[in-house]
Amino acid sequence: MCDADRIASCAVESLLVEVAATPKPGLVDRANNGAHADMDFFTFQASAAALAPHFTAFVRAGEAYGGALETLLSVLRPLGRAAESAMYARTGGVNTHKGAIFNFGILLGAAGWFGAHGEPLTADRLLDAARTICTGLCRADYGTLAKNAVPETKGQAAYLTYGLTGVRGEAEAGFPLVKEHALPLYRTRRAEGMPLNDVLVDVLLVLMAHNMDTNILGRHDLAMLQRVQAEAARIVGLGGMGTEAGRTAVEAFDAQLIAAWVSPGGSADLVALTHFLYEIEQSELLKET
């Protein structure tokens, strides 16, 4: 068995610390609304609170599921739609956490499933579970789209235009951006004693440097995305939030992205996921079954 409420609260905490990290280029934070006119810091707080019971439901659904991990997604997707409805109802129709709901729904469901099977929770185990749960997802959701189809979502548009599978592809691959880039850096920075705010910003920059963020493509084009990736990588090279030059560059980058109306929301969702996985690793309570 597992403590569903405790695990879900860790996920809610991750949403709250992600939005609080400042400055985040192009994103809502404590200083400004980023490249957004319909949401602010408090919108995200309200949204996270509204999602709390739904996050618990994901864990409990995984725990109660008697089937194989490979078929768990069929149970989680209706719960994800219910969570999205709760988000929209609380925010007045604003999409604050749709990507995060998808990401956390999978990992929280896996956490519950592992608890029911007496298996410990670790970051690597949960990331591997995501790959198992989402096997075949991109083919199922995008494989039947005709090349000349009119896209109904930004995800479909990114797939049809660039062949990118966005959040679905990241999950089906076991979140490699988190596993290979974000989480190792997060562990290192936290071990070094860097302030949590600065760790979160540095992790965001690393993700922005590598992520083919479909949120950016939804508003702009591949050239803009590549410019964002290059600048994020340059700031990482300056030392990020750990150096005066890096901090100055982050603040300037924020102003640039706001002026260009660029929001790397897909990377922000992965920052929250990284914090969650780190806390899972650190908490002995969450490892007990």
CSV table of C-alpha atoms in Angstrom, one decimal:
chain,number,residue,atom,x,y,z
A,1,MET,CA,0.0,0.0,0.0
A,2,CYS,CA,1.0,3.6,-0.4
A,3,ASP,CA,0.1,7.0,1.1
A,4,ALA,CA,-1.9,8.4,-1.7
A,5,ASP,CA,-2.5,11.8,-0.1
A,6,ARG,CA,1.2,12.3,0.7
A,7,ILE,CA,2.3,11.4,-2.8
A,8,ALA,CA,-0.3,13.7,-4.4
A,9,SER,CA,0.7,16.5,-2.1
A,10,CYS,CA,4.2,16.2,-3.3
A,11,ALA,CA,2.9,16.7,-6.9
A,12,VAL,CA,0.9,19.7,-5.9
A,13,GLU,CA,4.0,21.1,-4.1
A,14,SER,CA,5.9,20.7,-7.4
A,15,LEU,CA,3.4,22.8,-9.3
A,16,LEU,CA,3.6,25.5,-6.6
A,17,VAL,CA,7.4,25.7,-6.4
A,18,GLU,CA,7.7,25.7,-10.2
A,19,VAL,CA,5.5,28.8,-10.7
A,20,ALA,CA,7.2,30.5,-7.7
A,21,ALA,CA,10.7,30.2,-9.3
A,22,THR,CA,11.8,33.7,-10.5
A,23,PRO,CA,12.9,34.9,-13.0
A,24,LYS,CA,11.6,32.4,-15.5
A,25,PRO,CA,12.0,33.6,-19.1
A,26,GLY,CA,8.7,34.0,-20.8
A,27,LEU,CA,6.8,32.3,-18.0
A,28,VAL,CA,4.5,33.4,-15.2
A,29,ASP,CA,6.5,33.9,-12.0
A,30,ARG,CA,6.4,36.1,-8.9
A,31,ALA,CA,7.8,39.1,-10.8
A,32,ASN,CA,5.5,39.2,-13.9
A,33,ASN,CA,3.0,37.3,-16.0
A,34,GLY,CA,5.6,36.3,-18.7
A,35,ALA,CA,4.2,36.1,-22.2
A,36,HIS,CA,0.6,35.7,-20.9
A,37,ALA,CA,-2.3,38.1,-20.7
A,38,ASP,CA,-4.8,35.7,-19.2
A,39,MET,CA,-3.1,34.3,-16.2
A,40,ASP,CA,-0.8,35.3,-13.3
A,41,PHE,CA,0.9,33.8,-10.3
A,42,PHE,CA,-2.3,33.5,-8.3
A,43,THR,CA,-4.1,31.8,-11.2
A,44,PHE,CA,-1.5,29.0,-11.0
A,45,GLN,CA,-1.9,28.7,-7.2
A,46,ALA,CA,-5.7,28.4,-7.5
A,47,SER,CA,-5.3,25.8,-10.3
A,48,ALA,CA,-2.8,23.7,-8.3
A,49,ALA,CA,-5.2,23.7,-5.3
A,50,ALA,CA,-8.1,22.6,-7.5
A,51,LEU,CA,-6.0,19.7,-8.8
A,52,ALA,CA,-5.1,18.3,-5.4
A,53,PRO,CA,-8.0,15.8,-5.1
A,54,HIS,CA,-7.6,14.7,-8.6
A,55,PHE,CA,-3.9,14.0,-8.1
A,56,THR,CA,-4.9,11.8,-5.2
A,57,ALA,CA,-7.4,10.1,-7.4
A,58,PHE,CA,-4.7,9.2,-9.9
A,59,VAL,CA,-2.7,7.5,-7.2
A,60,ARG,CA,-5.6,5.6,-5.8
A,61,ALA,CA,-6.7,4.5,-9.3
A,62,GLY,CA,-3.3,3.0,-9.9
A,63,GLU,CA,-3.4,1.3,-6.5
A,64,ALA,CA,-6.8,-0.2,-7.2
A,65,TYR,CA,-6.1,-1.3,-10.7
A,66,GLY,CA,-5.8,-5.1,-11.0
A,67,GLY,CA,-4.5,-5.2,-14.5
A,68,ALA,CA,-1.0,-4.9,-16.0
A,69,LEU,CA,1.0,-1.6,-16.0
A,70,GLU,CA,0.8,-1.7,-19.8
A,71,THR,CA,-3.0,-1.1,-19.7
A,72,LEU,CA,-3.2,1.4,-16.9
A,73,LEU,CA,-3.5,4.4,-19.3
A,74,SER,CA,-7.1,3.4,-20.1
A,75,VAL,CA,-8.0,4.1,-16.5
A,76,LEU,CA,-6.0,7.3,-16.1
A,77,ARG,CA,-7.2,9.1,-19.2
A,78,PRO,CA,-10.8,9.7,-17.9
A,79,LEU,CA,-9.4,10.9,-14.6
A,80,GLY,CA,-7.2,13.3,-16.6
A,81,ARG,CA,-10.2,14.7,-18.4
A,82,ALA,CA,-12.0,15.2,-15.1
A,83,ALA,CA,-8.9,17.0,-13.7
A,84,GLU,CA,-8.8,19.3,-16.8
A,85,SER,CA,-12.4,20.2,-16.3
A,86,ALA,CA,-11.7,21.1,-12.6
A,87,MET,CA,-8.8,23.2,-13.8
A,88,TYR,CA,-10.8,25.1,-16.3
A,89,ALA,CA,-13.7,25.6,-13.9
A,90,ARG,CA,-11.3,27.2,-11.3
A,91,THR,CA,-9.4,29.3,-13.8
A,92,GLY,CA,-12.3,30.5,-15.9
A,93,GLY,CA,-11.3,28.5,-18.9
A,94,VAL,CA,-7.5,29.3,-18.7
A,95,ASN,CA,-5.1,26.5,-19.5
A,96,THR,CA,-2.6,26.6,-16.6
A,97,HIS,CA,-1.7,22.9,-16.1
A,98,LYS,CA,-3.0,20.8,-19.0
A,99,GLY,CA,0.4,19.4,-19.8
A,100,ALA,CA,1.2,18.9,-16.1
A,101,ILE,CA,-2.0,17.0,-15.6
A,102,PHE,CA,-1.0,14.5,-18.3
A,103,ASN,CA,2.6,14.1,-16.9
A,104,PHE,CA,1.6,13.8,-13.3
A,105,GLY,CA,-1.4,11.6,-14.1
A,106,ILE,CA,0.9,9.0,-15.5
A,107,LEU,CA,3.5,9.1,-12.7
A,108,LEU,CA,1.0,9.2,-9.9
A,109,GLY,CA,-0.9,6.3,-11.4
A,110,ALA,CA,2.3,4.4,-11.6
A,111,ALA,CA,3.2,5.3,-8.0
A,112,GLY,CA,-0.2,3.8,-6.9
A,113,TRP,CA,0.3,0.7,-9.0
A,114,PHE,CA,3.8,0.1,-7.5
A,115,GLY,CA,2.4,0.6,-4.0
A,116,ALA,CA,-0.2,-2.0,-4.5
A,117,HIS,CA,2.5,-4.4,-5.7
A,118,GLY,CA,4.8,-3.8,-2.8
A,119,GLU,CA,7.5,-2.2,-5.0
A,120,PRO,CA,9.5,0.9,-3.8
A,121,LEU,CA,9.2,4.2,-5.5
A,122,THR,CA,12.3,5.7,-7.2
A,123,ALA,CA,12.7,8.2,-9.9
A,124,ASP,CA,14.1,5.7,-12.4
A,125,ARG,CA,11.3,3.2,-11.7
A,126,LEU,CA,8.6,5.8,-12.2
A,127,LEU,CA,10.2,7.1,-15.5
A,128,ASP,CA,10.5,3.5,-16.8
A,129,ALA,CA,6.9,3.0,-15.8
A,130,ALA,CA,5.8,6.0,-17.9
A,131,ARG,CA,7.4,4.4,-20.9
A,132,THR,CA,5.5,1.2,-20.3
A,133,ILE,CA,2.2,2.9,-19.6
A,134,CYS,CA,2.4,5.1,-22.8
A,135,THR,CA,3.7,2.4,-25.2
A,136,GLY,CA,2.0,3.0,-28.5
A,137,LEU,CA,0.4,6.3,-27.4
A,138,CYS,CA,1.8,8.4,-30.2
A,139,ARG,CA,0.8,5.9,-32.9
A,140,ALA,CA,-2.7,5.7,-31.5
A,141,ASP,CA,-3.2,9.5,-31.2
A,142,TYR,CA,-1.3,10.7,-34.3
A,143,GLY,CA,-0.8,7.7,-36.5
A,144,THR,CA,-4.1,7.9,-38.4
A,145,LEU,CA,-3.8,11.7,-39.1
A,146,ALA,CA,-3.6,12.4,-42.8
A,147,LYS,CA,-0.8,14.7,-43.9
A,148,ASN,CA,-3.3,17.2,-45.2
A,149,ALA,CA,-5.6,17.0,-42.2
A,150,VAL,CA,-6.7,20.2,-40.5
A,151,PRO,CA,-5.2,20.1,-37.0
A,152,GLU,CA,-7.7,20.3,-34.1
A,153,THR,CA,-5.0,20.9,-31.4
A,154,LYS,CA,-1.6,22.5,-31.1
A,155,GLY,CA,-0.2,19.0,-30.6
A,156,GLN,CA,-1.6,17.8,-33.9
A,157,ALA,CA,-0.3,20.9,-35.6
A,158,ALA,CA,3.2,20.3,-34.3
A,159,TYR,CA,3.0,16.7,-35.5
A,160,LEU,CA,1.7,17.4,-38.9
A,161,THR,CA,4.1,20.3,-39.5
A,162,TYR,CA,7.3,19.1,-37.8
A,163,GLY,CA,6.8,15.5,-37.0
A,164,LEU,CA,7.0,16.3,-33.3
A,165,THR,CA,5.0,14.3,-30.8
A,166,GLY,CA,5.3,16.8,-27.9
A,167,VAL,CA,4.3,15.7,-24.4
A,168,ARG,CA,3.0,12.3,-25.6
A,169,GLY,CA,6.4,11.5,-27.2
A,170,GLU,CA,8.3,12.6,-24.1
A,171,ALA,CA,6.2,10.4,-21.9
A,172,GLU,CA,6.3,7.4,-24.2
A,173,ALA,CA,10.1,7.6,-24.2
A,174,GLY,CA,10.2,7.7,-20.4
A,175,PHE,CA,10.8,11.5,-20.1
A,176,PRO,CA,14.4,11.4,-21.4
A,177,LEU,CA,14.8,15.2,-21.0
A,178,VAL,CA,14.2,14.8,-17.3
A,179,LYS,CA,16.2,11.7,-16.9
A,180,GLU,CA,19.2,12.7,-18.9
A,181,HIS,CA,19.4,16.5,-18.3
A,182,ALA,CA,17.1,17.9,-15.7
A,183,LEU,CA,17.2,15.4,-12.8
A,184,PRO,CA,21.0,15.0,-12.8
A,185,LEU,CA,21.5,18.8,-12.7
A,186,TYR,CA,18.8,19.1,-10.0
A,187,ARG,CA,20.5,16.5,-7.8
A,188,THR,CA,23.9,18.2,-8.2
A,189,ARG,CA,22.6,21.7,-7.5
A,190,ARG,CA,20.6,20.6,-4.4
A,191,ALA,CA,23.6,18.7,-3.1
A,192,GLU,CA,25.7,21.9,-3.6
A,193,GLY,CA,23.3,23.8,-1.4
A,194,MET,CA,22.1,26.2,-4.1
A,195,PRO,CA,18.9,28.0,-3.2
A,196,LEU,CA,15.8,26.1,-4.4
A,197,ASN,CA,14.7,29.1,-6.5
A,198,ASP,CA,17.9,29.2,-8.4
A,199,VAL,CA,18.0,25.4,-8.9
A,200,LEU,CA,14.6,25.5,-10.5
A,201,VAL,CA,15.6,28.3,-12.8
A,202,ASP,CA,18.8,26.5,-13.8
A,203,VAL,CA,16.9,23.3,-14.5
A,204,LEU,CA,14.4,25.3,-16.7
A,205,LEU,CA,17.3,26.7,-18.7
A,206,VAL,CA,18.8,23.3,-19.3
A,207,LEU,CA,15.4,22.0,-20.4
A,208,MET,CA,14.8,25.0,-22.7
A,209,ALA,CA,18.2,24.3,-24.3
A,210,HIS,CA,17.2,20.8,-25.3
A,211,ASN,CA,13.4,20.7,-25.5
A,212,MET,CA,11.6,20.8,-28.8
A,213,ASP,CA,8.9,22.8,-27.0
A,214,THR,CA,5.6,22.6,-28.9
A,215,ASN,CA,4.3,25.5,-26.8
A,216,ILE,CA,6.8,27.7,-28.5
A,217,LEU,CA,6.0,26.2,-31.9
A,218,GLY,CA,2.3,26.8,-31.3
A,219,ARG,CA,2.8,30.5,-31.3
A,220,HIS,CA,5.8,30.9,-33.5
A,221,ASP,CA,8.0,28.6,-35.7
A,222,LEU,CA,11.1,26.4,-35.7
A,223,ALA,CA,13.4,29.3,-36.2
A,224,MET,CA,12.2,31.0,-33.0
A,225,LEU,CA,12.4,27.7,-31.1
A,226,GLN,CA,16.0,27.3,-32.2
A,227,ARG,CA,16.9,30.8,-31.1
A,228,VAL,CA,15.4,30.2,-27.7
A,229,GLN,CA,17.3,26.9,-27.4
A,230,ALA,CA,20.6,28.6,-28.4
A,231,GLU,CA,20.2,31.5,-25.9
A,232,ALA,CA,19.2,29.1,-23.1
A,233,ALA,CA,22.3,27.0,-23.8
A,234,ARG,CA,24.5,30.2,-23.8
A,235,ILE,CA,23.2,31.2,-20.4
A,236,VAL,CA,23.8,27.7,-19.0
A,237,GLY,CA,27.4,28.1,-20.3
A,238,LEU,CA,27.7,31.4,-18.3
A,239,GLY,CA,26.9,29.5,-15.1
A,240,GLY,CA,23.2,30.2,-15.0
A,241,MET,CA,21.9,31.5,-11.7
A,242,GLY,CA,25.2,30.7,-10.0
A,243,THR,CA,27.0,33.6,-11.6
A,244,GLU,CA,26.4,37.3,-11.9
A,245,ALA,CA,26.7,37.2,-15.6
A,246,GLY,CA,24.3,34.3,-15.8
A,247,ARG,CA,21.7,36.0,-13.6
A,248,THR,CA,21.9,39.2,-15.7
A,249,ALA,CA,21.4,37.1,-18.8
A,250,VAL,CA,18.4,35.3,-17.4
A,251,GLU,CA,16.7,38.6,-16.6
A,252,ALA,CA,17.4,40.0,-20.1
A,253,PHE,CA,16.2,36.7,-21.6
A,254,ASP,CA,12.9,37.1,-19.7
A,255,ALA,CA,12.4,40.5,-21.1
A,256,GLN,CA,13.2,39.3,-24.6
A,257,LEU,CA,10.8,36.4,-24.5
A,258,ILE,CA,8.0,38.5,-23.1
A,259,ALA,CA,8.5,41.1,-25.8
A,260,ALA,CA,8.4,38.4,-28.5
A,261,TRP,CA,5.4,36.7,-26.8
A,262,VAL,CA,7.3,33.4,-26.3
A,263,SER,CA,6.3,31.0,-23.6
A,264,PRO,CA,8.3,27.7,-23.0
A,265,GLY,CA,5.4,26.1,-21.1
A,266,GLY,CA,6.4,22.5,-22.1
A,267,SER,CA,9.7,23.0,-20.3
A,268,ALA,CA,8.0,24.5,-17.3
A,269,ASP,CA,5.9,21.3,-16.9
A,270,LEU,CA,9.1,19.2,-16.9
A,271,VAL,CA,10.6,21.4,-14.2
A,272,ALA,CA,7.7,20.5,-11.9
A,273,LEU,CA,8.1,16.8,-12.8
A,274,THR,CA,11.8,17.0,-11.9
A,275,HIS,CA,11.1,18.5,-8.5
A,276,PHE,CA,8.6,15.7,-7.8
A,277,LEU,CA,11.0,13.0,-8.8
A,278,TYR,CA,13.7,14.4,-6.6
A,279,GLU,CA,11.4,14.6,-3.6
A,280,ILE,CA,10.3,11.0,-4.2
A,281,GLU,CA,14.0,10.0,-4.1
A,282,GLN,CA,14.6,11.9,-0.9
A,283,SER,CA,11.6,10.9,1.1
A,284,GLU,CA,11.9,7.6,3.0
A,285,LEU,CA,8.1,7.7,3.6
A,286,LEU,CA,7.4,7.6,-0.1
A,287,LYS,CA,9.8,4.6,-0.5
A,288,GLU,CA,8.0,2.5,2.1
A,289,THR,CA,5.3,0.1,0.9
